[in-house]
Short mmCIF file of C-alpha atoms and ligand atoms in Angstrom, two decimals:
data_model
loop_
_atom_site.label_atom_id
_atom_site.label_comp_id
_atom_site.label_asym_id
_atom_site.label_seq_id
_atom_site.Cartn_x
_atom_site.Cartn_y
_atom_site.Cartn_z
CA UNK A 1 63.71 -71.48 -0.57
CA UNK A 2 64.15 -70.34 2.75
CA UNK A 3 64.32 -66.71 3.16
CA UNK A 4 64.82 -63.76 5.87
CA UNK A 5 64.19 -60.39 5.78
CA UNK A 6 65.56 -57.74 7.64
CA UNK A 7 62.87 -54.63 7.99
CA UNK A 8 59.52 -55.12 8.53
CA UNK A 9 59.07 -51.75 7.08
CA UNK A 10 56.94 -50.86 3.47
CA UNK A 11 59.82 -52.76 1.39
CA UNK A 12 60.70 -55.39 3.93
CA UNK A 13 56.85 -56.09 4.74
CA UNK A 14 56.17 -56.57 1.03
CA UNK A 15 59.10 -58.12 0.07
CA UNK A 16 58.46 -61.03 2.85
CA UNK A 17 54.62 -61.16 1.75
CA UNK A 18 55.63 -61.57 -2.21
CA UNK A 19 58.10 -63.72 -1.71
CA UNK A 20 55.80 -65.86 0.61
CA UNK A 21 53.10 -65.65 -2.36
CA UNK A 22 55.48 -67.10 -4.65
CA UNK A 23 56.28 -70.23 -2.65
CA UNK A 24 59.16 -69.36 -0.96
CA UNK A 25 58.96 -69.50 3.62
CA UNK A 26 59.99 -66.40 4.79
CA UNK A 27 60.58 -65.73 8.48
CA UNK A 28 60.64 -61.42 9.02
CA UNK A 29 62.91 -60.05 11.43
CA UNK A 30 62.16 -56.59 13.16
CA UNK A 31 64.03 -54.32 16.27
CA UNK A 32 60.63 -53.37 17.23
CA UNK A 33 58.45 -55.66 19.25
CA UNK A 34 55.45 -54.17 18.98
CA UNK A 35 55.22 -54.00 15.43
CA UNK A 36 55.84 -57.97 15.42
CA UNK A 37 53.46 -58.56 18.43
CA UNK A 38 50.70 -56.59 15.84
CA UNK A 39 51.68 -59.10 12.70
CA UNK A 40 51.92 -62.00 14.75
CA UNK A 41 48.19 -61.09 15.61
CA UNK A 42 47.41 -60.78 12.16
CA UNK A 43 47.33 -56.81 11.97
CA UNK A 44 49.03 -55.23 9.03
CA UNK A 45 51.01 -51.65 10.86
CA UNK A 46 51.01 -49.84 7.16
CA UNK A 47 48.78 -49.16 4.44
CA UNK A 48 49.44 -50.76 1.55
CA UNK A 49 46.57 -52.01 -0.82
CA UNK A 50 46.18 -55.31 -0.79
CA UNK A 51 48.63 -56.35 1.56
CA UNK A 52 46.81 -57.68 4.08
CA UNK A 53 44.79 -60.04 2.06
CA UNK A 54 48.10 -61.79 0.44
CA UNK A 55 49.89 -61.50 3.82
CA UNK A 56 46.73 -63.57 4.95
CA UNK A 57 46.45 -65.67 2.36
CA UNK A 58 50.32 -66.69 2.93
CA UNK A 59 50.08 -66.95 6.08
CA UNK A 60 52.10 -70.64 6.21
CA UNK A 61 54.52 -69.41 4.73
CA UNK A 62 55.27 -66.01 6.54
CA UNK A 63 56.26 -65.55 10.52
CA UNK A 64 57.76 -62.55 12.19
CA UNK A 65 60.33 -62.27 14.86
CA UNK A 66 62.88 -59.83 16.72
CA UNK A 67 65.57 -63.01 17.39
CA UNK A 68 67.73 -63.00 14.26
CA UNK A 69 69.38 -66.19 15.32
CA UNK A 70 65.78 -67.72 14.49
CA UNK A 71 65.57 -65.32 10.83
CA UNK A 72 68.85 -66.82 9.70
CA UNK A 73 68.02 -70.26 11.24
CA UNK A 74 68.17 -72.28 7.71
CA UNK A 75 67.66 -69.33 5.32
CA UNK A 76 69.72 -69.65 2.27
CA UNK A 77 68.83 -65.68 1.21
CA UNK A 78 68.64 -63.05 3.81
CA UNK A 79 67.53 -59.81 2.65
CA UNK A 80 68.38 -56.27 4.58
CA UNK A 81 65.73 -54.09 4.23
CA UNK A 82 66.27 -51.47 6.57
CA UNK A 83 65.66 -47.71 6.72
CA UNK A 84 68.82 -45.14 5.44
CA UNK A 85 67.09 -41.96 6.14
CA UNK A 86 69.79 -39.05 5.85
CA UNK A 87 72.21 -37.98 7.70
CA UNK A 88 72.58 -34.02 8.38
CA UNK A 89 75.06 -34.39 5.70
CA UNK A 90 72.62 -35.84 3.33
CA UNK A 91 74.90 -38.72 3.42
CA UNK A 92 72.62 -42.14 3.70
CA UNK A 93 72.42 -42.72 7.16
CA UNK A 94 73.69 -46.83 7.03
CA UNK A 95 73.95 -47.43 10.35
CA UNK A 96 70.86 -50.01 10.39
CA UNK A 97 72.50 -51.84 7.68
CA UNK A 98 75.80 -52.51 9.50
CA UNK A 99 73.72 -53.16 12.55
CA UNK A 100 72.11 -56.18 10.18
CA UNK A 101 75.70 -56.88 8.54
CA UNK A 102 77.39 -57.07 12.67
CA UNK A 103 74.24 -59.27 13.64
CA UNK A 104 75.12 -62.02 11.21
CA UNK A 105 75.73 -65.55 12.44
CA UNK A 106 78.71 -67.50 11.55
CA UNK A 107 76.49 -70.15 9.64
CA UNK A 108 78.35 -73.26 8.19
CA UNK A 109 76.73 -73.12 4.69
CA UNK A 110 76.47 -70.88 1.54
CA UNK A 111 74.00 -68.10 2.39
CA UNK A 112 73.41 -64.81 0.54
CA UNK A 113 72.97 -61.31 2.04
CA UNK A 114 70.55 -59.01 -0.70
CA UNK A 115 70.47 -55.60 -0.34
CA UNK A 116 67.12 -54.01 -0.62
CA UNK A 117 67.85 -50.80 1.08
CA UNK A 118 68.51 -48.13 -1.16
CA UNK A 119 72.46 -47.53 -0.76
CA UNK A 120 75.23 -45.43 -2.23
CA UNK A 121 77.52 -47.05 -5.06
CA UNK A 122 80.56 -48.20 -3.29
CA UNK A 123 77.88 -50.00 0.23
CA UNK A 124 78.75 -53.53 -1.54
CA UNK A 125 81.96 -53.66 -1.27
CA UNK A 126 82.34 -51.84 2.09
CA UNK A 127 79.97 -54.99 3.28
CA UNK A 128 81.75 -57.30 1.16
CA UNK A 129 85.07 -56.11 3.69
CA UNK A 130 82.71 -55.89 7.40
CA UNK A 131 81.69 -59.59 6.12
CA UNK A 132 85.46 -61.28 5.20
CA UNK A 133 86.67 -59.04 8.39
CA UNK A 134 84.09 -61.02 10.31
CA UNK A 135 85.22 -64.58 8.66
CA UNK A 136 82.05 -64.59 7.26
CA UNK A 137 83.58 -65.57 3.87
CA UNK A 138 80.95 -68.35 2.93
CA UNK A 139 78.40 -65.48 3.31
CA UNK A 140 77.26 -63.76 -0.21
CA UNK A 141 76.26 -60.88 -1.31
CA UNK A 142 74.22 -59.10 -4.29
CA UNK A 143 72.87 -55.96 -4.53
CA UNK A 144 68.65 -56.36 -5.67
CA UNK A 145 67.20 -52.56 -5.51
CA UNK A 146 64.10 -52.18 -5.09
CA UNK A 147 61.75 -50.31 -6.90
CA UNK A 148 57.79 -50.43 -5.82
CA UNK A 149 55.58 -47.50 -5.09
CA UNK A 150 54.38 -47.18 -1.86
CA UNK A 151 50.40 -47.41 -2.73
CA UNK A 152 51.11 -50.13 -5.40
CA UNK A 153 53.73 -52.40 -4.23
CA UNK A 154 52.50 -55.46 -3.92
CA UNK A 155 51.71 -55.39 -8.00
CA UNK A 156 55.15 -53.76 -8.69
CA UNK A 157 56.85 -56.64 -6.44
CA UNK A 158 54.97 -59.43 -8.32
CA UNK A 159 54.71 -57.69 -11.97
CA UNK A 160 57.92 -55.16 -11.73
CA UNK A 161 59.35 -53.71 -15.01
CA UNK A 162 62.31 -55.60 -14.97
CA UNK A 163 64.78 -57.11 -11.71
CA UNK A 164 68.06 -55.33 -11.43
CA UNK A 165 70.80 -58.01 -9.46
CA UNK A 166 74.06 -57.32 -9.38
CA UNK A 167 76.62 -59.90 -7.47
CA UNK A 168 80.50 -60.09 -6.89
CA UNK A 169 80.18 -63.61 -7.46
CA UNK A 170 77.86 -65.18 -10.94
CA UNK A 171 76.45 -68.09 -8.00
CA UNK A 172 74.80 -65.64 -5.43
CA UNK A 173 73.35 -63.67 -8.65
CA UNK A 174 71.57 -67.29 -9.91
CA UNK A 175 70.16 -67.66 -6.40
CA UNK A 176 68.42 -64.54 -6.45
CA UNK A 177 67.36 -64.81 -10.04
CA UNK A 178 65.76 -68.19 -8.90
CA UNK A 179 64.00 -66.55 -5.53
CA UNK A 180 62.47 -64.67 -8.58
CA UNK A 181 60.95 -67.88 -10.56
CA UNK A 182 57.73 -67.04 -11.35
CA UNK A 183 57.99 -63.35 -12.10
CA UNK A 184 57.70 -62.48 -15.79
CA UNK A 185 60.05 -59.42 -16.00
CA UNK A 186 63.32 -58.66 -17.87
CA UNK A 187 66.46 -59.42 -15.21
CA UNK A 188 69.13 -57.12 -15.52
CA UNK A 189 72.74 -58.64 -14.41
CA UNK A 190 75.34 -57.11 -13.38
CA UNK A 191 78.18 -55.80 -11.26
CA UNK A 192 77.34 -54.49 -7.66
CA UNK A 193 78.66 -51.01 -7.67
CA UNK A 194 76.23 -50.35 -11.44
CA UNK A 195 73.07 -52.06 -9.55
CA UNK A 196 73.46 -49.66 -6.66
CA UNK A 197 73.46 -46.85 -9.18
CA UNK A 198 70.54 -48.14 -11.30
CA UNK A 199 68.55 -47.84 -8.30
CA UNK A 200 69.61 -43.97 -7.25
CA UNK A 201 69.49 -42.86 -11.36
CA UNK A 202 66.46 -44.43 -11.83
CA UNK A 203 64.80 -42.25 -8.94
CA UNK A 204 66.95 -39.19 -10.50
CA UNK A 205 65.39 -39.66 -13.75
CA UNK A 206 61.83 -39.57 -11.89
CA UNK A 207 62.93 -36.42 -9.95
CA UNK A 208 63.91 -34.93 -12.97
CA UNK A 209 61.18 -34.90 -14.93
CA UNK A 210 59.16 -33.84 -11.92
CA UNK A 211 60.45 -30.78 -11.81
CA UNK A 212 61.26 -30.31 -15.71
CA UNK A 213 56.90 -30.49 -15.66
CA UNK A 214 56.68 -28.31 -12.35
CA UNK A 215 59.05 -26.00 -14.53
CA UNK A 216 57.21 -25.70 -17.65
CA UNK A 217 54.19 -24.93 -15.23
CA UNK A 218 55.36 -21.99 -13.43
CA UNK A 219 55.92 -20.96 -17.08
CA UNK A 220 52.65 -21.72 -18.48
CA UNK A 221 51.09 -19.29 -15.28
CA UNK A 222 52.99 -16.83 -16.91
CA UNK A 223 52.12 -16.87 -20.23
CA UNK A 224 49.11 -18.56 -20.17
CA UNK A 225 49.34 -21.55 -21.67
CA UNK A 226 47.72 -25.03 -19.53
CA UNK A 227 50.18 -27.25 -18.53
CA UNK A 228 47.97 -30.81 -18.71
CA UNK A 229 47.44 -29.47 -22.52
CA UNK A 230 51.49 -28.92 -22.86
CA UNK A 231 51.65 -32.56 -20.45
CA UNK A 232 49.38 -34.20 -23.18
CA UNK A 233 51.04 -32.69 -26.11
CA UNK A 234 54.54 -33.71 -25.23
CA UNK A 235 53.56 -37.02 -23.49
CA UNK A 236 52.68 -38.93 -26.70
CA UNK A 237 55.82 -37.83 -28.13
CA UNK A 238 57.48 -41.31 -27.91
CA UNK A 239 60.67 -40.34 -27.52
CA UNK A 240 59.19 -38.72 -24.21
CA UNK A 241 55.76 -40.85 -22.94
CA UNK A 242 53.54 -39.58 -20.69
CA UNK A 243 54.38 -40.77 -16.93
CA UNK A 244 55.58 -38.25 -14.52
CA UNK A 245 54.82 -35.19 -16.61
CA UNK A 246 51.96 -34.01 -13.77
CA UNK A 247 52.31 -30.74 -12.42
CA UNK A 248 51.91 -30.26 -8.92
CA UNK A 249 52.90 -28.74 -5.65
CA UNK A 250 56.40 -30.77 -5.94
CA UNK A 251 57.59 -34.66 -4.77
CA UNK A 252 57.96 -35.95 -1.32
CA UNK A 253 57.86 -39.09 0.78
CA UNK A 254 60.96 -41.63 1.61
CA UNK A 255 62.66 -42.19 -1.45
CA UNK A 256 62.83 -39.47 -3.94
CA UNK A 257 64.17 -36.63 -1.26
CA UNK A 258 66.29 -38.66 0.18
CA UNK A 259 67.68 -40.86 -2.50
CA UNK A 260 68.24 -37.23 -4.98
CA UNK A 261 70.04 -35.68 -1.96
CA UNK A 262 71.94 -38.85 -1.41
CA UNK A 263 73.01 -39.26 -5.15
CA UNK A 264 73.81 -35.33 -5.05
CA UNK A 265 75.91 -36.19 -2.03
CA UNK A 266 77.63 -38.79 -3.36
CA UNK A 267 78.86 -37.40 -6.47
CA UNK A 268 80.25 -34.72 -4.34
CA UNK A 269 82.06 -36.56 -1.98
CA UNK A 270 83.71 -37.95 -5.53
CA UNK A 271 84.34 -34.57 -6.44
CA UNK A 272 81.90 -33.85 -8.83
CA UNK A 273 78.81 -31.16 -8.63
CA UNK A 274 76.00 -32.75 -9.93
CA UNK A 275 74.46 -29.39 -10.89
CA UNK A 276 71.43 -30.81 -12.87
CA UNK A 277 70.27 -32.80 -9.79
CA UNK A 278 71.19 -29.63 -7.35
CA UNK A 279 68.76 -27.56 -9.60
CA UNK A 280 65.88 -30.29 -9.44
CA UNK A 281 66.13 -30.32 -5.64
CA UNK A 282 66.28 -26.56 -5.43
CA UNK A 283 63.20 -26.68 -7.98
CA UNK A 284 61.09 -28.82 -6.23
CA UNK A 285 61.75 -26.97 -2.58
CA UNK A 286 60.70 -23.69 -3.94
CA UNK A 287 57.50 -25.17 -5.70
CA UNK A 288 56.20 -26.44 -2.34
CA UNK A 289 56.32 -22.77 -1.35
CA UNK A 290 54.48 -21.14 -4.28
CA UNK A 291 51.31 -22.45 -2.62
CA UNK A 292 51.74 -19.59 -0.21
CA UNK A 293 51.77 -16.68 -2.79
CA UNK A 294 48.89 -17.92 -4.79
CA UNK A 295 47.17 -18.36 -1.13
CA UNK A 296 48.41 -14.83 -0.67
CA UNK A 297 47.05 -13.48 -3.71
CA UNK A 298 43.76 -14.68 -3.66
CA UNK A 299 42.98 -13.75 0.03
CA UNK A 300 45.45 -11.58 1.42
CA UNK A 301 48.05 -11.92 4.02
CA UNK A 302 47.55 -15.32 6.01
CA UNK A 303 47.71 -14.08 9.84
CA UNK A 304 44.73 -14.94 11.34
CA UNK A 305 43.30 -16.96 8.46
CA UNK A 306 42.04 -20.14 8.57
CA UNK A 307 43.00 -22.78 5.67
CA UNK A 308 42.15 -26.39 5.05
CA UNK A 309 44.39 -28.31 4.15
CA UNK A 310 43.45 -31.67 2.13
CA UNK A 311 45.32 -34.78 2.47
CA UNK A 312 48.36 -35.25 4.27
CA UNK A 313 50.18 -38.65 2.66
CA UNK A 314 53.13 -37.87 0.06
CA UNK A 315 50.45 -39.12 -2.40
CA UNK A 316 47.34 -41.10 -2.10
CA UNK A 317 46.95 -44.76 -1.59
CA UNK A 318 49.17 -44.73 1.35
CA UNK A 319 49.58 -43.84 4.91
CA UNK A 320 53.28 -42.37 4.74
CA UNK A 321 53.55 -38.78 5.83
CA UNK A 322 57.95 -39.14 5.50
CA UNK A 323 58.97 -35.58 3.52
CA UNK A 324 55.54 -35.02 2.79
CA UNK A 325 54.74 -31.51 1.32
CA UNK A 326 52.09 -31.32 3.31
CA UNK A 327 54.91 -30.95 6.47
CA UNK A 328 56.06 -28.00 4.83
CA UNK A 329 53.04 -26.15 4.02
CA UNK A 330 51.36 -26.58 7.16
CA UNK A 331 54.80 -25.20 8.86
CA UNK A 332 54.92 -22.44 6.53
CA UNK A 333 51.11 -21.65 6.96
CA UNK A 334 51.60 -21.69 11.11
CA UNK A 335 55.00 -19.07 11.06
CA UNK A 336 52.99 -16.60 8.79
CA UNK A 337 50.44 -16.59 11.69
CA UNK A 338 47.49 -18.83 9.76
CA UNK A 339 45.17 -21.29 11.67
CA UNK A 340 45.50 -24.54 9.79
CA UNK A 341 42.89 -27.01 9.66
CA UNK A 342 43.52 -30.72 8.07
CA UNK A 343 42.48 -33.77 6.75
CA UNK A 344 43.28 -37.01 5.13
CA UNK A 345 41.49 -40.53 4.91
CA UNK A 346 44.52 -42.45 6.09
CA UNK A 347 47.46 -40.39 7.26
CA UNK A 348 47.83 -39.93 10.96
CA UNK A 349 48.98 -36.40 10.96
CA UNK A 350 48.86 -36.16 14.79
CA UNK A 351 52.50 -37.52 15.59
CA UNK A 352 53.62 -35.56 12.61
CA UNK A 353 52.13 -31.55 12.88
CA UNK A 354 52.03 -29.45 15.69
CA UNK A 355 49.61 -26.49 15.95
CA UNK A 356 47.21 -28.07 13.27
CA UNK A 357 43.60 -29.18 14.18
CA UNK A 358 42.70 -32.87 12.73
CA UNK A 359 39.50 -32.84 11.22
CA UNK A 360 37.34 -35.83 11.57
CA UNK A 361 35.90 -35.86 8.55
CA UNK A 362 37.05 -33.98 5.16
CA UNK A 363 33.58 -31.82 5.34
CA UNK A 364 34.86 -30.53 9.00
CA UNK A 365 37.94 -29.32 7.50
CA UNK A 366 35.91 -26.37 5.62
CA UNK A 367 34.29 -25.05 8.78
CA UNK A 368 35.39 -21.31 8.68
CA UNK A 369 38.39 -21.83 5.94
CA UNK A 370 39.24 -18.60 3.82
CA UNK A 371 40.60 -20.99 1.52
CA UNK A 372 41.21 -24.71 0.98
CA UNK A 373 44.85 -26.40 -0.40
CA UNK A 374 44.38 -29.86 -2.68
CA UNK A 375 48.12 -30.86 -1.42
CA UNK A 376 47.15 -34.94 -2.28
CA UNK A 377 45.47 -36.35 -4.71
CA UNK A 378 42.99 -38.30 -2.93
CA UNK A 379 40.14 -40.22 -5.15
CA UNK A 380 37.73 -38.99 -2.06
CA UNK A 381 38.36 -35.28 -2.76
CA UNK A 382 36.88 -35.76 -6.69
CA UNK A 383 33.99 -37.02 -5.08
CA UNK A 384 33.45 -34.52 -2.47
CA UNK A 385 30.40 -32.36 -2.07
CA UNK A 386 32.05 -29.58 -2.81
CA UNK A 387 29.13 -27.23 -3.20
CA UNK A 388 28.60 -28.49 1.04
CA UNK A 389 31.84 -27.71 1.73
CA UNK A 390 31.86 -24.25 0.65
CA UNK A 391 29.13 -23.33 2.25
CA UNK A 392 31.06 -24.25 4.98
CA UNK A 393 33.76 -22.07 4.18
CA UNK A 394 34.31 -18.18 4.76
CA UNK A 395 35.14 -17.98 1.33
CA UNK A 396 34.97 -20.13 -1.40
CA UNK A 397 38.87 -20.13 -2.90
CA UNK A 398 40.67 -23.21 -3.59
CA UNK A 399 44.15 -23.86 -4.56
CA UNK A 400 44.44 -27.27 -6.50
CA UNK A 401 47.97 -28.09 -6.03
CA UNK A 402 47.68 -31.51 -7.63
CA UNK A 403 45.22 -30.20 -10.87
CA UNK A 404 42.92 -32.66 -9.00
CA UNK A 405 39.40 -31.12 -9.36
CA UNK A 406 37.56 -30.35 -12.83
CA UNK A 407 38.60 -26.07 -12.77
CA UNK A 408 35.08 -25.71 -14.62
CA UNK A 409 32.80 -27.13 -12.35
CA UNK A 410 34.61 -25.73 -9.44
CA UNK A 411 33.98 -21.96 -10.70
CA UNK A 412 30.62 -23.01 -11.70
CA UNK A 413 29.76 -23.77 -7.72
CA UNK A 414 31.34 -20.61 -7.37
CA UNK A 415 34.75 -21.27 -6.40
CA UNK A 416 37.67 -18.64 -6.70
CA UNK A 417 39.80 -21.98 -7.80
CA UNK A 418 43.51 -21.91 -8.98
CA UNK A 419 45.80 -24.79 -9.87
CA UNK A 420 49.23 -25.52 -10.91
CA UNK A 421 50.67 -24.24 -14.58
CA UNK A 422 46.54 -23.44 -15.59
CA UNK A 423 45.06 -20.44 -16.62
CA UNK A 424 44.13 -18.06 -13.74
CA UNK A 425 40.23 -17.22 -14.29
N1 NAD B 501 59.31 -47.11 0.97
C1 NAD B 501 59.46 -47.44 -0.31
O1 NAD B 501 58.52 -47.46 -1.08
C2 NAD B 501 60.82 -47.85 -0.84
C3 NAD B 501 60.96 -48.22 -2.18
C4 NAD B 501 62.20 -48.63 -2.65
C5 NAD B 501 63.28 -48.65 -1.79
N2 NAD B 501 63.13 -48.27 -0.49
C6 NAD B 501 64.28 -48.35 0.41
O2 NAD B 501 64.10 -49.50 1.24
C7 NAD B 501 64.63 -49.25 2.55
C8 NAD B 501 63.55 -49.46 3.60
O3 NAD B 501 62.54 -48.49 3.40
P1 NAD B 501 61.15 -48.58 4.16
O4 NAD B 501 60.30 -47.49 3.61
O5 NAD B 501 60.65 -49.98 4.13
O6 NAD B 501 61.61 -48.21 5.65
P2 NAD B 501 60.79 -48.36 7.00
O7 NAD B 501 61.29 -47.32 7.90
O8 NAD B 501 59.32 -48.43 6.70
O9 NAD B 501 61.20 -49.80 7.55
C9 NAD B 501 62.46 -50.12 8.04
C10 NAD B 501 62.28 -51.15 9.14
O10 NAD B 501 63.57 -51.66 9.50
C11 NAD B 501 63.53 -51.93 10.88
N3 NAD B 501 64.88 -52.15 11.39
C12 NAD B 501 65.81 -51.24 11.79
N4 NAD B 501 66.94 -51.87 12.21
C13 NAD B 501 66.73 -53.19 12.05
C14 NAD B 501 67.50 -54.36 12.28
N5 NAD B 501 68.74 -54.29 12.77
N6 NAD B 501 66.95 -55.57 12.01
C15 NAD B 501 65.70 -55.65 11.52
N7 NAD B 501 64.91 -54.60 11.28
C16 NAD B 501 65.43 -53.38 11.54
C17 NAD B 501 62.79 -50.74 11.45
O11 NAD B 501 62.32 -50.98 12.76
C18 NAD B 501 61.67 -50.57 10.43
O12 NAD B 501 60.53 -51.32 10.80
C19 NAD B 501 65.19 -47.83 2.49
O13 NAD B 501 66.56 -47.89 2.18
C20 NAD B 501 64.42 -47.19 1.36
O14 NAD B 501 65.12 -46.15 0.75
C21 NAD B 501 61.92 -47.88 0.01
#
C-alpha cells in the first residue's frame, strides 16, 4: 500500500520506517525543513536503536517531504502522528492534529486518516465532523494507538503485544488490519471512542503501578525491609508479574505525564474525579523530590555544594529529555543554591538546563562532587570506574535513584551509597 505519515517525530519516524520494512511505500511529511533536509541526507535526528539501519535498509521505500499535497499524492492510509503536548489546562494540546485534519486534500478516492497521536476519547468523532464539514466524506477514519517505548520501538512496532484499531466504519478497520500483514500479534477491534481509551488506560495502568512500587518503597525505608526483595516476591505472583514493579526516583518523558494528566483531565471535564490517578500523579511528583532530603541527609544543606548528576534521558536507550526527572532535580538542586554538574551518553542537556555545567565525559562529572545522583539507568554507569570517580569526588556519597549499582560493592570502594526503598547502611 501506499502510505503517509504525518510527524516525523519518535512515533511518526518509526511508524514510516516499519511500515516501509514491511513492504508498504511510505512518503513522511514534516512542518520542519530541516529535520527533512537531515533524512533526505540519510541522517536519523533521534535516537532510537536500530533505526537507522532499517530506515537504510528501506530506503526505496521511504521519502520525506514538507508538501502534503505530495504525502497524500496516491496514499490510500495517511497516518497523523503529531505531537499533543499539554495545554496549561492539562487538556491535550490538538492543535497539530486539526492542522493535519484542515491540510487534507479533497482526493477523489477512498482514503483513510489513522490516528497515532495519543488523543482524548471523544478526538474521533470531533474529526469525523471537521472531515464531513469539509466534504471530505470519502475520507476514513480509525483510531490505531500506539504503543512503543521510546528506546525499543522499532521491535515493539514490528513484534507489539497486540494492535488496538478501532473504526466508525468495519472497511477502514480491514485496511488497517491489512497495512498490518505480516505482524504476528493479537488485533483488537473495535469502536473509536474504546480504542482512544485503551491507549490512555493502558498508560494509567503503567503509571499506576509505578507509583504503587515507588509507594511500597518509601515504606520499606521506613521499616526496613528492601524493596527489589518485596519487587521479586510479589512479581512472580501471577496474578501480578513482574514488569513495572522497579522503584525509582519516579516516571517521566512524553507519554506517561502527559497522557495521566490528560486522562485525569478528561474525566473531569466529564464530571468525574479520578482520585486514584490524581494520587499517582501527586505520588510520583513528590518522589522526584525525595532525592533532595536523602542528598540533604547525607551531606548537609546543598548551598554551595557541588553534585553530579548522572544521565539526563527519561530512561536510557534514548535521547528524549521531554518531563525528564532529571529537569526537576537539577532545578531543585540550583534554587537551594547547589552547583550542579551533569552527564549523559546521549541526551543533549544544553537546550534543556540552565545553570548546569555539561560534562564531557561521565568521569568529569565527579571532579569536586560532594555527592553523585544515579537519576537514569544507563548500562555505562554499571560499568563505570567507580573507585576513579570517587577519587575524584570531595566525598564519596551516592544516591542510586534507579537501584542501578550493586549497594555492596559500592560501600566496599567506600561509598556512603543510598538507593530507593533499600536498607540505609
Ligand atoms: N514518543 C513515544 O514514544 C510515543 C509513544 C506512543 C504514542 N505517542 C504519541 O504520538 C504522538 C507523537 O509523539 P512523538 O513523541 O513522535 O512527538 P514528536 O514531537 O517527536 O514528533 C511530532 C512531529 O510532528 C511534527 N508536526 C507538527 N505539525 C505537523 C504537521 N501539520 N504535519 C506534519 N508534521 C507535523 C513536528 O514537527 C514533529 O516533528 C503524541 O501524541 C504522543 O503522545 C508517543
Amino acid at each position: 500500500m501506499r502510505v503517509a505519515v504525518f510527524g516525523a517525530g519518535y512515533v511518526g519516524l518509526v511508524t514510516g520506517t516499519c511500515l516501509a520494512e514491511l513492504g508498504h511505500d511510505v512518503v513522511v511529511r514534516d512542518v520542519l525543513e530541516s529535520k527533512i533536509e537531515a533524512l533526505r541526507a540519510g541522517h536519523v535526528p533521534i535516537h532510537e536503536p536500530g533505526l537507522e539501519g532499517l530506515l537504510e535498509r528501506n530506503g526505496e521505500r521511504l521519502s520525506f517531504t514538507t508538501d502534503v499535497a505530495e504525502a497524500v499524492d496516491g496514499a490510500e492510509v495517511v497516518y497523523i502522528a503529531v505531537g499533543t503536548p499539554p495545554t496549561h489546562s492539562g487538556d491535550a494540546d490538538l492543535s497539530a492534529v486539526w492542522t493535519v485534519v484542515d491540510e487534507l486534500p479533497q482526493v477523489d478516492r477512498r482514503i483513510v486518516v489513522a490516528m497515532k497521536s495519543t488523543v482524548p476519547v471523544g478526538t474521533g468523532r470531533a474529526v469525523r465532523h471537521r472531515l464531513d464539514d469539509r466534504g471530505l466524506e470519502n475520507v476514513g477514519y480509525a483510531s490505531n494507538p500506539e504503543f512503543t517505548a521510546e528506546g525499543t520501538a522499532v521491535h515493539d512496532f514490528l513484534e507489539p503485544d497486540r494492535i488496538v484499531i478501532g473504526a466508525f466504519d468495519p472497511a477502514d478497520g480491514d485496511v488497517i488490519e491489512s497495512l498490518h500483514e505480516g505482524i504476528d500479534a493479537p488485533i483488537v477491534r473495535c469502536d473509536v471512542p474504546s480504542a482512544e481509551m485503551v491507549k490512555l488506560a493502558a498508560n494509567a495502568a503503567l503509571v499506576t503501578r509505578i507509583s504503587f512500587i515507588n509507594e511500597i518503597a518509601n515504606v520499606c525505608e521506613a521499616t526496613g525491609a528492601d524493596v527489589t526483595t518485596v519487587a521479586q516476591g510479589i512479581g512472580l505472583d501471577r496474578r501480578i508479574g513482574p514488569s513495572f514493579l522497579r522503584a525509582g526516583i519516579g516516571f517521566g518523558g512524553s507519554c506517561f505525564p502527559k497522557d495521566s494528566l490528560a486522562l485525569k483531565q478528561l474525566a473531569a471535564n466529564s464530571g468525574y474525579n479520578f482520585q486514584l490517578l490524581n494520587a499517582v500523579i501527586e505520588v510520583n511528583e513528590l518522589q522526584k523530590r525525595r532525592v533532595i532530603g536523602k542528598l540533604e541527609r547525607r551531606i548537609g544543606p546543598l548551598r554551595g555544594k557541588r553534585i553530579a548528576l548522572l544521565g539526563l534521558a527519561f530512561k536510557p536507550g534514548t535521547d528524549d529529555m521531554r518531563e525528564a526527572p532529571s529537569l526537576v532535580l537539577a532545578g531543585r538542586l540550583l534554587s537551594e543554591g547547589a552547583e550542579v554538574t551533569a552527564w549523559d551518553p546521549i541526551a543533549d542537556g544544553r537546550a534543556h538546563l540552565h545553570g548546569v555545567e555539561i560534562a564531557s565525559s561521565a568521569l568529569d562529572a565527579f571532579d569536586d562532587a560532594d555527592a553523585a545522583v544515579v537519576v537514569t539507568e544507563w548500562p555505562e554507569l554499571r560499568e563505570l570506574d567507580w573507585n576513579a570517580a570517587g577519587e575524584r569526588m570531595r566525598t564519596r556519597v551516592v544516591v542510586d535513584g534507579r537501584n542501578h549499582l550493586d549497594p555492596d560493592e559500592m560501600r566496599r570502594l567506600g561509598f556512603v551509597y543510598e538507593g530507593v526503598g533499600r536498607s540505609v547502611a
